Coordinates of C-alpha atoms in Angstrom, one line a residue:
M1 CA -21.3 -39.4 -51.6
T2 CA -18.2 -37.6 -50.3
P3 CA -17.3 -37.4 -46.6
A4 CA -18.1 -33.7 -46.7
V5 CA -21.7 -34.5 -47.8
F6 CA -22.1 -37.1 -45.1
E7 CA -20.8 -34.6 -42.6
R8 CA -23.3 -32.0 -43.7
L9 CA -26.1 -34.7 -43.5
A10 CA -25.0 -35.5 -40.0
D11 CA -25.2 -31.9 -39.0
I12 CA -28.7 -31.6 -40.5
T13 CA -29.8 -34.8 -38.8
S14 CA -28.6 -33.5 -35.5
L15 CA -30.6 -30.3 -36.0
I16 CA -33.7 -32.4 -37.0
I17 CA -33.5 -34.5 -33.9
V18 CA -33.1 -31.5 -31.7
A19 CA -36.1 -29.8 -33.5
T20 CA -38.2 -32.9 -33.2
I21 CA -37.5 -33.3 -29.5
S22 CA -38.3 -29.6 -29.0
T23 CA -41.6 -30.0 -30.9
E24 CA -42.7 -32.9 -28.7
E25 CA -41.8 -30.9 -25.6
L26 CA -43.8 -27.9 -27.0
D27 CA -46.9 -30.1 -27.6
T28 CA -46.8 -31.5 -24.1
R29 CA -46.4 -28.0 -22.6
I30 CA -49.3 -26.6 -24.7
A31 CA -51.6 -29.4 -23.6
S32 CA -50.7 -29.0 -20.0
D33 CA -51.1 -25.2 -20.1
R34 CA -54.5 -25.6 -21.8
E35 CA -55.8 -27.8 -19.0
K36 CA -54.5 -25.4 -16.4
V37 CA -56.3 -22.5 -18.2
E38 CA -59.5 -24.4 -18.4
R39 CA -59.4 -25.2 -14.7
I40 CA -58.7 -21.6 -13.8
V41 CA -61.4 -20.3 -16.2
G42 CA -63.9 -22.8 -14.8
R43 CA -63.3 -21.8 -11.2
T44 CA -63.6 -18.1 -12.3
R45 CA -66.9 -18.8 -14.0
R46 CA -68.3 -20.4 -10.8
V47 CA -67.4 -17.3 -8.9
T48 CA -68.2 -14.5 -11.2
L49 CA -70.7 -15.5 -13.9
P50 CA -74.6 -15.5 -13.1
P51 CA -76.4 -18.8 -13.9
H52 CA -79.1 -19.0 -16.6
D53 CA -82.7 -19.4 -15.6
E54 CA -82.8 -23.1 -16.3
D55 CA -79.7 -23.6 -14.4
R56 CA -81.2 -22.0 -11.4
A57 CA -84.2 -24.3 -11.6
G58 CA -82.1 -27.4 -12.1
G59 CA -79.4 -26.3 -9.8
H60 CA -76.7 -26.9 -12.5
D61 CA -73.3 -25.1 -12.7
L62 CA -72.5 -23.9 -16.2
A63 CA -68.9 -24.7 -15.9
A64 CA -69.7 -28.2 -14.6
D65 CA -72.2 -29.2 -17.3
P66 CA -70.5 -31.5 -19.9
A67 CA -73.2 -31.0 -22.4
R68 CA -72.7 -27.2 -22.4
T69 CA -68.9 -27.2 -22.3
G70 CA -68.4 -30.0 -24.8
R71 CA -66.2 -31.9 -22.3
G72 CA -67.0 -35.4 -21.3
R73 CA -68.3 -36.5 -24.8
H74 CA -67.1 -39.9 -26.0
E75 CA -65.0 -39.2 -29.1
R76 CA -62.6 -41.4 -31.2
P77 CA -59.1 -40.4 -30.3
R78 CA -57.2 -39.0 -33.2
L79 CA -53.4 -38.4 -33.7
S80 CA -52.7 -34.7 -34.3
R81 CA -51.1 -33.6 -37.6
R82 CA -48.2 -32.1 -35.6
R83 CA -47.4 -35.3 -33.8
T84 CA -47.7 -37.3 -37.1
V85 CA -45.1 -35.0 -38.7
T86 CA -42.9 -35.3 -35.6
L87 CA -42.8 -39.1 -35.8
F88 CA -42.1 -39.0 -39.5
V89 CA -39.2 -36.6 -39.1
L90 CA -37.8 -38.7 -36.2
A91 CA -38.0 -41.8 -38.4
V92 CA -36.2 -40.1 -41.2
A93 CA -33.5 -38.8 -38.8
I94 CA -32.9 -42.4 -37.6
L95 CA -32.8 -43.8 -41.0
V96 CA -30.5 -41.1 -42.4
G97 CA -28.5 -40.0 -39.3
V98 CA -27.3 -43.4 -38.1
P99 CA -25.5 -44.4 -41.3
V100 CA -24.0 -40.9 -41.5
V101 CA -22.6 -41.1 -37.9
I102 CA -21.4 -44.6 -38.6
F103 CA -19.6 -43.4 -41.8
W104 CA -18.2 -40.4 -39.9
R105 CA -16.7 -42.6 -37.2
S106 CA -15.3 -45.0 -39.8
S107 CA -13.7 -42.0 -41.7
G108 CA -11.4 -41.3 -38.7
C109 CA -13.0 -37.9 -37.7
F110 CA -14.6 -39.2 -34.5
P111 CA -14.2 -38.2 -31.7
V112 CA -13.4 -34.6 -32.4
V113 CA -9.7 -33.8 -31.6
Q114 CA -9.1 -31.2 -28.8
L115 CA -5.8 -29.3 -28.9
N116 CA -4.6 -27.6 -25.8
V117 CA -2.4 -24.6 -26.4
L118 CA -0.4 -22.7 -23.7
T119 CA 0.8 -19.2 -24.6
T120 CA 1.9 -15.9 -23.0
P121 CA -0.5 -13.1 -22.0
E122 CA 0.9 -11.0 -24.8
K123 CA -0.1 -13.5 -27.4
Q124 CA -3.4 -14.6 -25.9
A125 CA -5.6 -12.4 -28.1
L126 CA -3.7 -13.3 -31.3
V127 CA -3.8 -17.1 -30.6
E128 CA -7.5 -17.1 -29.7
D129 CA -8.3 -15.1 -32.8
R130 CA -6.3 -17.5 -35.1
A131 CA -7.6 -20.6 -33.3
R132 CA -11.2 -19.7 -34.0
A133 CA -10.3 -18.9 -37.6
F134 CA -8.5 -22.2 -38.0
E135 CA -11.6 -24.1 -36.6
R136 CA -13.8 -22.3 -39.1
E137 CA -11.4 -23.1 -42.0
L138 CA -11.6 -26.8 -41.2
M139 CA -15.4 -26.8 -41.2
K140 CA -15.5 -24.8 -44.4
T141 CA -13.2 -27.1 -46.3
G142 CA -14.9 -30.3 -45.0
Q143 CA -11.9 -31.5 -42.9
C144 CA -12.0 -33.3 -39.6
A145 CA -13.1 -30.9 -36.9
V146 CA -10.6 -29.7 -34.2
T147 CA -11.4 -27.7 -31.0
I148 CA -8.6 -25.6 -29.6
Q149 CA -8.5 -24.5 -26.0
V150 CA -6.1 -21.6 -25.2
S151 CA -4.7 -21.0 -21.8
T152 CA -2.0 -18.6 -20.5
A153 CA 0.7 -18.7 -17.8
R154 CA 1.2 -15.3 -16.2
S155 CA 4.9 -15.6 -16.2
A156 CA 7.5 -17.6 -18.2
H157 CA 8.9 -18.9 -14.9
T158 CA 5.5 -20.5 -14.1
A159 CA 5.2 -22.1 -17.5
I160 CA 8.7 -23.4 -17.5
D161 CA 8.4 -24.8 -14.0
L162 CA 5.1 -26.6 -14.6
L163 CA 6.2 -28.0 -18.0
S164 CA 9.5 -29.3 -16.7
N165 CA 7.7 -30.9 -13.7
G166 CA 5.3 -32.8 -15.9
W167 CA 2.3 -30.5 -15.4
G168 CA 1.2 -32.1 -12.1
D169 CA -2.2 -32.4 -10.5
E170 CA -2.1 -28.8 -9.1
A171 CA -1.5 -27.4 -12.6
L172 CA -4.5 -29.4 -14.0
L173 CA -6.7 -27.5 -11.6
T174 CA -5.9 -24.3 -13.5
A175 CA -5.5 -25.4 -17.1
P176 CA -5.4 -28.7 -19.1
R177 CA -2.1 -30.3 -19.9
P178 CA -0.9 -28.5 -23.0
H179 CA 0.0 -30.2 -26.3
V180 CA 1.4 -27.0 -27.8
W181 CA 3.5 -24.4 -26.1
L182 CA 4.0 -20.9 -27.5
P183 CA 6.7 -19.2 -25.3
G184 CA 8.0 -15.7 -25.7
S185 CA 11.3 -16.9 -27.2
A186 CA 13.7 -19.8 -27.6
L187 CA 15.4 -18.5 -24.4
D188 CA 12.4 -19.9 -22.4
L189 CA 12.6 -23.2 -24.3
E190 CA 16.3 -23.5 -23.4
Q191 CA 15.5 -23.1 -19.7
A192 CA 12.7 -25.7 -19.8
K193 CA 15.1 -28.2 -21.5
R194 CA 17.7 -27.6 -18.8
L195 CA 15.3 -28.1 -15.9
T196 CA 13.8 -31.2 -17.5
E197 CA 17.3 -32.7 -17.7
Q198 CA 18.0 -31.9 -14.1
R199 CA 14.6 -33.4 -13.0
D200 CA 15.1 -36.5 -15.3
L201 CA 11.6 -36.0 -16.8
L202 CA 11.4 -38.2 -19.9
E203 CA 7.8 -37.2 -20.7
F204 CA 8.8 -33.7 -21.7
T205 CA 10.2 -34.0 -25.2
P206 CA 9.7 -30.6 -26.9
E207 CA 10.0 -30.2 -30.6
S208 CA 10.2 -26.7 -32.0
L209 CA 8.6 -26.2 -35.4
G210 CA 9.8 -22.7 -35.8
S211 CA 8.7 -19.1 -35.2
I212 CA 5.1 -17.9 -35.6
A213 CA 5.7 -14.2 -34.9
R214 CA 8.4 -11.7 -34.1
S215 CA 8.9 -8.7 -31.7
R216 CA 12.0 -6.7 -30.8
L217 CA 13.3 -4.9 -27.8
V218 CA 12.9 -1.2 -27.6
L219 CA 13.6 1.6 -25.2
A220 CA 10.4 3.5 -24.4
V221 CA 10.4 6.9 -22.8
P222 CA 7.7 9.4 -21.8
P223 CA 7.2 12.4 -24.1
S224 CA 8.4 14.8 -21.3
Y225 CA 12.0 13.6 -21.8
Q226 CA 12.9 15.7 -24.8
E227 CA 16.5 14.6 -24.7
W228 CA 15.4 11.1 -25.7
T229 CA 12.2 11.8 -27.6
G230 CA 14.1 13.7 -30.3
R231 CA 16.0 10.5 -31.2
S232 CA 15.0 7.3 -33.0
S233 CA 17.8 5.0 -31.6
F234 CA 20.0 4.3 -28.7
T235 CA 23.2 2.4 -28.0
W236 CA 23.4 -0.4 -25.4
P237 CA 26.7 1.0 -23.8
E238 CA 25.1 4.4 -23.1
V239 CA 22.1 2.9 -21.4
S240 CA 24.2 0.4 -19.4
N241 CA 26.5 3.2 -18.3
A242 CA 23.6 5.6 -17.4
V243 CA 21.9 2.9 -15.3
A244 CA 25.1 1.9 -13.5
R245 CA 25.8 5.5 -12.6
G246 CA 22.3 6.1 -11.4
E247 CA 21.6 8.7 -14.1
L248 CA 18.7 6.8 -15.7
L249 CA 15.8 5.0 -13.9
L250 CA 15.2 1.9 -16.0
A251 CA 12.2 -0.4 -15.6
R252 CA 12.4 -4.0 -16.9
S253 CA 10.4 -7.1 -16.2
G254 CA 12.2 -9.9 -14.3
P255 CA 14.5 -12.1 -16.4
R256 CA 12.9 -15.3 -15.1
S257 CA 9.4 -13.9 -15.6
S258 CA 9.5 -13.0 -19.3
S259 CA 11.6 -13.5 -22.4
S260 CA 11.8 -9.7 -22.9
G261 CA 13.2 -9.3 -19.4
L262 CA 15.8 -12.0 -19.9
A263 CA 16.9 -10.6 -23.3
A264 CA 17.1 -7.1 -21.9
T265 CA 19.3 -8.3 -19.0
M266 CA 21.6 -10.1 -21.4
A267 CA 22.0 -7.0 -23.5
L268 CA 22.6 -4.8 -20.4
Y269 CA 25.2 -7.1 -19.0
R270 CA 27.0 -7.7 -22.3
H271 CA 27.5 -4.0 -22.8
A272 CA 28.1 -3.0 -19.1
P273 CA 31.3 -1.0 -18.6
G274 CA 34.0 -3.5 -17.6
G275 CA 31.5 -6.3 -17.5
T276 CA 32.4 -7.1 -13.8
G277 CA 30.2 -8.3 -11.0
D278 CA 30.1 -5.0 -9.2
V279 CA 28.9 -3.2 -12.3
H280 CA 26.1 -5.8 -12.8
H281 CA 25.2 -5.3 -9.2
R282 CA 25.0 -1.5 -9.6
I283 CA 22.8 -1.9 -12.6
E284 CA 20.4 -4.2 -10.7
Q285 CA 20.4 -2.0 -7.6
N286 CA 19.6 1.1 -9.7
L287 CA 16.7 -0.5 -11.7
E288 CA 13.3 0.8 -10.9
S289 CA 11.1 -2.0 -9.5
P290 CA 13.2 -4.8 -11.1
D291 CA 11.0 -7.8 -10.3
H292 CA 7.7 -7.3 -12.2
E293 CA 6.4 -10.7 -13.2
G294 CA 5.7 -10.1 -16.9
S295 CA 5.6 -7.4 -19.5
Y296 CA 2.0 -6.5 -19.0
D297 CA 2.6 -6.3 -15.2
L298 CA 5.4 -3.9 -15.9
M299 CA 3.3 -1.7 -18.2
C300 CA 0.4 -1.7 -15.8
A301 CA 2.8 -0.3 -13.2
V302 CA 3.9 2.3 -15.6
R303 CA 0.3 3.3 -16.4
H304 CA -0.3 3.8 -12.6
S305 CA 2.9 5.8 -12.1
F306 CA 2.1 8.8 -14.2
P307 CA 3.3 11.5 -14.0
P308 CA 6.8 10.0 -14.1
P309 CA 9.6 11.1 -11.8
A310 CA 11.7 14.1 -12.6
Q311 CA 14.8 11.9 -13.1
P312 CA 15.0 10.5 -16.6
F313 CA 12.9 7.3 -16.8
A314 CA 12.6 4.6 -19.5
V315 CA 11.1 1.1 -20.0
L316 CA 13.0 -1.7 -21.7
T317 CA 10.5 -4.1 -23.3
T318 CA 9.1 -5.2 -26.7
D319 CA 7.6 -3.0 -29.4
K320 CA 4.4 -5.1 -29.2
V321 CA 3.9 -4.4 -25.5
V322 CA 4.5 -0.6 -26.0
E323 CA 2.1 -0.5 -28.9
D324 CA -0.6 -2.3 -26.7
Y325 CA 0.1 0.2 -23.9
N326 CA -0.2 3.2 -26.2
A327 CA -3.4 1.8 -27.8
G328 CA -5.0 1.6 -24.4
R329 CA -5.5 -2.2 -24.6
P330 CA -6.4 -4.1 -21.4
L331 CA -3.2 -5.3 -19.7
R332 CA -4.5 -6.9 -16.6
A333 CA -7.7 -7.1 -14.5
D334 CA -6.8 -3.8 -12.8
C335 CA -5.6 -2.2 -16.1
P336 CA -8.7 -2.4 -18.3
K337 CA -9.1 -1.0 -21.8
R338 CA -8.9 2.8 -21.9
T339 CA -7.8 5.7 -24.1
T340 CA -4.2 6.6 -23.3
P341 CA -3.8 10.4 -23.0
E342 CA -1.3 11.9 -25.5
G343 CA 0.9 13.0 -22.6
E344 CA 1.3 9.4 -21.4
R345 CA 2.1 7.7 -24.7
L346 CA 5.6 6.3 -24.8
H347 CA 8.2 7.1 -27.5
M348 CA 10.1 4.1 -28.8
L349 CA 13.8 4.0 -29.6
V350 CA 15.4 1.1 -31.3
P351 CA 19.0 -0.2 -30.7
A352 CA 21.6 1.4 -33.1
E353 CA 23.4 -2.0 -33.0
Q354 CA 22.0 -5.3 -34.2
P355 CA 18.4 -5.6 -32.9
V356 CA 17.5 -8.0 -30.1
L357 CA 14.6 -10.1 -31.5
L358 CA 12.2 -12.5 -29.8
D359 CA 11.2 -15.3 -32.1
H360 CA 8.0 -16.7 -30.4
P361 CA 8.5 -20.4 -31.3
Y362 CA 5.8 -23.1 -31.8
V363 CA 6.7 -26.1 -29.6
L364 CA 5.1 -29.5 -29.6
I365 CA 5.1 -31.2 -26.2
G366 CA 5.4 -34.9 -25.6
A367 CA 4.2 -37.8 -27.7
L368 CA 0.9 -36.8 -29.4
T369 CA -1.6 -39.2 -31.0
P370 CA -1.4 -39.2 -34.8
R371 CA -4.6 -37.2 -35.3
R372 CA -3.6 -34.6 -32.6
D373 CA -0.1 -34.4 -34.1
E374 CA -1.5 -33.8 -37.5
A375 CA -3.8 -31.1 -36.1
A376 CA -1.0 -29.4 -34.2
R377 CA 1.2 -29.2 -37.3
A378 CA -1.7 -28.0 -39.4
L379 CA -2.3 -25.1 -36.9
H380 CA 1.4 -24.2 -37.1
T381 CA 1.2 -24.0 -40.9
Y382 CA -1.9 -21.9 -40.7
L383 CA -0.3 -19.5 -38.2
R384 CA 2.6 -18.9 -40.6
S385 CA 0.4 -18.7 -43.7
P386 CA -0.5 -15.4 -45.5
A387 CA -4.0 -15.7 -44.0
S388 CA -2.5 -14.8 -40.6
E389 CA -0.3 -11.8 -41.6
S390 CA -3.1 -9.2 -41.2
A391 CA -3.9 -10.7 -37.7
L392 CA -0.2 -10.4 -36.7
K393 CA -0.2 -6.7 -37.7
K394 CA -3.5 -6.1 -35.9
H395 CA -2.0 -7.5 -32.7
H396 CA 1.2 -5.6 -33.1
F397 CA 3.5 -8.5 -34.1
A398 CA 5.8 -8.8 -37.1
P399 CA 5.8 -11.9 -39.3
P400 CA 8.5 -14.4 -38.6
G401 CA 11.7 -13.9 -40.4
K402 CA 15.1 -15.6 -41.1
D403 CA 16.9 -13.7 -38.3
D404 CA 14.6 -14.6 -35.5
G405 CA 16.0 -15.3 -32.0
A406 CA 17.3 -13.3 -29.1
G407 CA 21.0 -13.1 -29.0
T408 CA 22.7 -15.0 -26.2
P409 CA 25.9 -13.4 -24.8
P410 CA 28.9 -15.6 -24.0
G411 CA 28.3 -17.8 -21.1
G412 CA 24.6 -18.6 -22.0
V413 CA 21.3 -18.2 -20.3
E414 CA 22.1 -20.0 -17.0
E415 CA 25.3 -18.0 -16.3
V416 CA 23.4 -14.7 -16.9
L417 CA 20.6 -15.8 -14.6
G418 CA 23.1 -16.8 -12.0
I419 CA 24.7 -13.4 -12.1
W420 CA 21.3 -11.7 -11.9
E421 CA 20.2 -13.8 -8.9
R422 CA 23.2 -12.5 -7.0
A423 CA 23.4 -9.0 -8.4
R424 CA 19.7 -8.1 -7.7
K425 CA 20.0 -8.8 -4.0
P426 CA 21.1 -6.0 -1.7
T427 CA 24.4 -6.6 0.1
R428 CA 25.1 -6.0 3.8
L429 CA 28.9 -5.8 4.0
L430 CA 30.7 -5.4 7.4
V431 CA 34.3 -4.3 6.9
A432 CA 36.7 -5.2 9.8
L433 CA 40.0 -3.5 9.3
D434 CA 43.2 -4.4 11.2
V435 CA 44.8 -1.3 12.9
S436 CA 47.5 -3.2 14.9
G437 CA 51.1 -2.3 14.8
D438 CA 51.7 -4.8 12.0
M439 CA 49.9 -2.5 9.6
R440 CA 52.8 0.1 9.8
D441 CA 54.8 -1.6 7.1
G442 CA 54.5 -0.5 3.5
L443 CA 52.8 -2.4 0.7
R444 CA 54.9 -3.1 -2.4
G445 CA 53.9 -0.9 -5.4
S446 CA 51.5 1.3 -3.4
P447 CA 52.0 5.1 -3.1
M448 CA 50.5 5.0 0.4
N449 CA 52.8 5.2 3.5
N450 CA 51.7 1.9 5.0
R451 CA 49.4 -1.1 4.6
L452 CA 46.6 0.5 6.6
A453 CA 46.4 3.5 4.3
A454 CA 46.5 1.4 1.2
A455 CA 43.7 -0.9 2.5
A456 CA 41.6 2.2 3.5
A457 CA 41.9 3.6 0.0
E458 CA 40.7 0.4 -1.5
V459 CA 37.8 0.1 0.9
Y460 CA 36.6 3.5 0.0
T461 CA 36.7 2.7 -3.8
A462 CA 34.9 -0.6 -3.2
V463 CA 32.1 1.0 -1.2
G464 CA 31.7 3.7 -3.9
G465 CA 30.8 0.9 -6.3
M466 CA 28.0 -0.5 -4.2
G467 CA 24.3 0.0 -5.1
P468 CA 21.8 2.4 -3.4
R469 CA 20.1 -0.4 -1.5
D470 CA 23.3 -1.8 -0.1
Q471 CA 24.4 -1.4 3.5
V472 CA 27.9 -1.0 4.9
G473 CA 29.5 -1.1 8.3
L474 CA 33.1 -0.3 9.4
W475 CA 35.0 -1.8 12.3
T476 CA 38.6 -1.6 13.4
F477 CA 40.3 -4.2 15.5
A478 CA 43.5 -4.9 17.4
D479 CA 44.4 -6.8 20.6
R480 CA 43.4 -3.9 22.8
P481 CA 43.1 -4.1 26.6
G482 CA 39.7 -5.4 27.8
D483 CA 37.3 -8.0 26.6
I484 CA 36.4 -6.4 23.2
D485 CA 39.0 -6.2 20.4
H486 CA 36.9 -4.2 17.9
E487 CA 35.6 -0.7 17.7
E488 CA 32.5 0.2 15.6
L489 CA 33.1 3.4 13.5
M490 CA 30.1 3.0 11.2
E491 CA 27.1 1.0 12.2
I492 CA 25.8 -1.6 9.7
G493 CA 22.6 -0.2 8.3
E494 CA 24.1 2.8 6.6
T495 CA 23.0 2.7 3.0
T496 CA 25.0 4.0 0.1
K497 CA 21.8 5.8 -1.0
D498 CA 22.6 8.3 1.7
E499 CA 24.5 11.1 -0.1
T500 CA 26.5 12.0 3.0
L501 CA 27.9 8.4 3.4
P502 CA 30.9 8.8 1.1
A503 CA 32.2 11.9 2.8
R504 CA 31.7 10.4 6.3
L505 CA 33.3 7.2 5.3
Q506 CA 36.3 9.0 3.8
E507 CA 36.7 11.1 6.9
R508 CA 36.8 8.0 9.2
L509 CA 39.2 6.1 6.9
N510 CA 41.6 9.1 6.6
A511 CA 41.7 9.4 10.4
L512 CA 43.0 5.8 10.9
K513 CA 46.5 5.3 12.2
P514 CA 48.3 2.1 13.1
E515 CA 48.1 1.4 16.8
S516 CA 50.8 0.0 19.1
H517 CA 48.7 -3.0 20.1
P518 CA 49.4 -6.4 18.6
G519 CA 47.1 -8.2 16.2
A520 CA 43.9 -9.7 17.6
D521 CA 42.7 -13.3 17.1
P522 CA 40.7 -13.0 13.9
R523 CA 38.2 -15.7 15.0
D524 CA 36.9 -13.6 17.8
V525 CA 36.4 -10.6 15.4
V526 CA 34.7 -12.8 12.9
H527 CA 32.3 -14.2 15.5
D528 CA 31.4 -10.8 16.7
A529 CA 30.9 -9.4 13.2
I530 CA 28.6 -12.3 12.1
D531 CA 26.6 -11.9 15.3
R532 CA 26.1 -8.2 14.5
L533 CA 24.9 -9.0 11.0
R534 CA 22.4 -11.5 12.4
E535 CA 21.1 -9.0 14.9
T536 CA 20.6 -6.2 12.5
S537 CA 19.2 -8.5 9.8
D538 CA 16.3 -9.4 12.1
D539 CA 15.7 -5.8 12.9
E540 CA 15.8 -4.6 9.3
G541 CA 14.0 -7.5 7.8
E542 CA 16.6 -8.0 5.1
D543 CA 16.0 -11.7 4.7
E544 CA 17.0 -11.8 1.1
A545 CA 20.1 -9.6 1.4
I546 CA 23.6 -11.0 1.0
D547 CA 25.4 -10.8 4.3
A548 CA 29.2 -10.9 4.2
V549 CA 32.3 -10.0 6.3
L550 CA 35.4 -8.4 4.8
L551 CA 38.4 -9.0 7.1
I552 CA 41.5 -7.0 6.1
T553 CA 44.5 -7.9 8.3
S554 CA 48.3 -7.9 8.2
G555 CA 48.3 -11.7 7.7
D556 CA 51.0 -12.1 10.3
E557 CA 50.2 -15.2 12.4
S558 CA 51.3 -15.5 16.0
P559 CA 53.5 -18.5 16.4
D560 CA 51.6 -19.8 19.4
R561 CA 48.2 -19.6 17.7
I562 CA 46.8 -23.0 16.9
P563 CA 44.3 -23.0 13.9
A564 CA 40.9 -24.1 15.1
D565 CA 37.3 -24.3 13.7
L566 CA 34.9 -21.5 14.3
R567 CA 32.4 -22.3 17.0
P568 CA 29.5 -22.6 16.2
P569 CA 29.8 -23.2 12.4
V570 CA 28.6 -20.2 10.4
S571 CA 27.1 -19.7 7.0
T572 CA 27.9 -16.0 6.4
P573 CA 30.8 -15.9 4.0
V574 CA 34.0 -14.2 5.2
F575 CA 36.4 -12.8 2.7
V576 CA 40.0 -12.4 4.0
V577 CA 42.5 -10.0 2.6
A578 CA 45.9 -10.9 4.1
L579 CA 48.5 -8.1 3.5
G580 CA 51.5 -10.4 3.5
L581 CA 53.1 -13.4 1.8
N582 CA 51.7 -16.4 3.7
G583 CA 48.6 -15.3 5.5
C584 CA 46.5 -17.8 3.4
A585 CA 49.0 -20.6 3.6
E586 CA 47.9 -24.1 4.7
R587 CA 47.0 -24.5 8.3
T588 CA 46.7 -20.8 9.1
S589 CA 43.7 -19.3 11.0
L590 CA 42.9 -17.1 8.1
R591 CA 42.7 -19.9 5.6
R592 CA 40.5 -22.0 8.0
I593 CA 38.1 -19.1 8.4
A594 CA 37.7 -18.7 4.7
E595 CA 37.2 -22.4 4.1
Q596 CA 34.6 -22.9 6.9
T597 CA 32.5 -19.9 5.8
R598 CA 32.7 -20.7 2.0
G599 CA 34.5 -17.4 1.5
Q600 CA 37.9 -16.6 0.0
C601 CA 41.3 -15.9 1.3
Y602 CA 43.6 -13.6 -0.7
D603 CA 47.4 -13.2 -0.2
V604 CA 48.2 -9.6 -1.0
P605 CA 51.9 -8.9 -1.1
G606 CA 51.6 -5.8 -3.3
A607 CA 49.2 -3.2 -4.8
E608 CA 48.4 -5.2 -7.9
A609 CA 47.4 -8.2 -5.8
M610 CA 45.2 -5.9 -3.8
E611 CA 43.2 -4.8 -6.9
R612 CA 42.8 -8.5 -7.9
A613 CA 41.6 -9.4 -4.5
F614 CA 38.8 -6.7 -4.5
D615 CA 37.8 -7.7 -8.1
G616 CA 37.5 -11.3 -6.8
L617 CA 35.4 -10.0 -3.9
A618 CA 33.0 -8.4 -6.4
V619 CA 32.7 -11.5 -8.5
S620 CA 32.1 -13.7 -5.4
L621 CA 29.4 -11.4 -4.1
W622 CA 27.6 -10.4 -7.3
G623 CA 29.0 -12.3 -10.2
G624 CA 28.2 -15.9 -9.1
G625 CA 28.1 -18.2 -6.2
T626 CA 30.7 -18.0 -3.5
S627 CA 33.4 -20.6 -3.6
G628 CA 35.3 -22.4 -0.9
E629 CA 38.6 -22.2 -2.8
T630 CA 41.4 -20.0 -1.6
S631 CA 44.1 -18.3 -3.6

């Protein structure tokens, strides 16, 4: 007989054994219940039934008379027909079933292989549907059985962190260690590999077998925005510009939380006007709720936000997620299935340029046993087979294609994530501007009358490029009589979201004139500025904000000033703009300040150098980590 026949016999034998055991239990229960009924009926007769005449004379109880009831007679015990059949069936099961099980074990199909699959919330329904179909297909064709357990990680960051950490004991409390990982795109796999290398984890050796599905980034807008709903496409530069200028409220899931959020961030940064750190910062500061964990979290927030704001609003996510939203599918526990009203269904626009595609790879994790490896590869083949195409369409995915993969802009994933980490945080910048007599001199190449006017104009331009959640403060300083060298013109805490801020800032800057006092010791000014940032940070609760001091001075060192360390050491970066030739030279106070605070010191002898210095400030604040190097 073939293995398939023996497998069927094994299944039948198992059913027979279960049925036999069930029959014996039923016989026992029937006998027990019969005795209970007879005892109850007997007691009832003694209470309710009148005795016959002879019973009255003899004093007998009808229910207690063995001759009347038939109980108590000596009879030869006989085995019931049902019990005979039961024993016969049990004997057949043992004779037939044991060889079948022995053969099944020897054929390599025992024990049953369990395959643990980790996927995204967006693919959970698809993978569970295909996993059950795959299990049925194996049984139908007589192959070795496989059981598949599907689990999900709410965000890509969670999955990447657990996988690159070896899926420790805490993770096992939530889900079994996966053998197969189905991330949102190859971008997630790239991050996992990098973290694994950093943590020196040899057990994580992923092998990508290729894509199982495809989705693409789209811009989804409510039907009320007719300017957008009448179109079928958009361009990345127009969206990046509109967001940077605050003309479009854009929602996007976090780039560490989902592949769609990361791919969207890459596209926005790649096409940002100028591509500089301050533009990236403005984009992030103008995003609407930029830190949703995943795509379904984002769409759940959109569902709860209707009606949308009057300002143009859009969502940047995948077509699959928008289709699920419009179809009213469940997104989260607090976003159950529902019928989406016509007025809340989103209109999708596709990029006019080359589309950004998510490839949904199929990744084997670690060293698998031969049978599990065979099962995992067979599942991948099944997911890519024509049998799964209708399921992909049902769950709003496209079949995998040759051009799969989300495009990665120059610099790669980690550089983009580094820029995002800085750009997304609000900045609290305190500007300390030298107004001493040394600022009367002119600045080469500048149309302004003196250094102070040139610096004031550049400060106004820089503040205009900050985001709506940023804060700015303005001080002036000189060696004035008394204990305090600085004067506070604008208190830190003023946000650029305040529409009156630009006019008030310009008014104060235009009113500045060089004073007759000499230059103050910059170390005292820096200490006071950092203390002020700390005080207001506690009051405002801006723990995640980037605090920084911008010190703009003539750069002229007093010959009797000895460079010394700041006391106590500080961690707030100080960026120094020295309007002279040698303000940032070796062994100057300004250079020491920049080095000790991991800031930057810029020598600015002319107008072009001034522009480069402020561009460097933007890169240091929002385009990457601060550096201790000076220039």
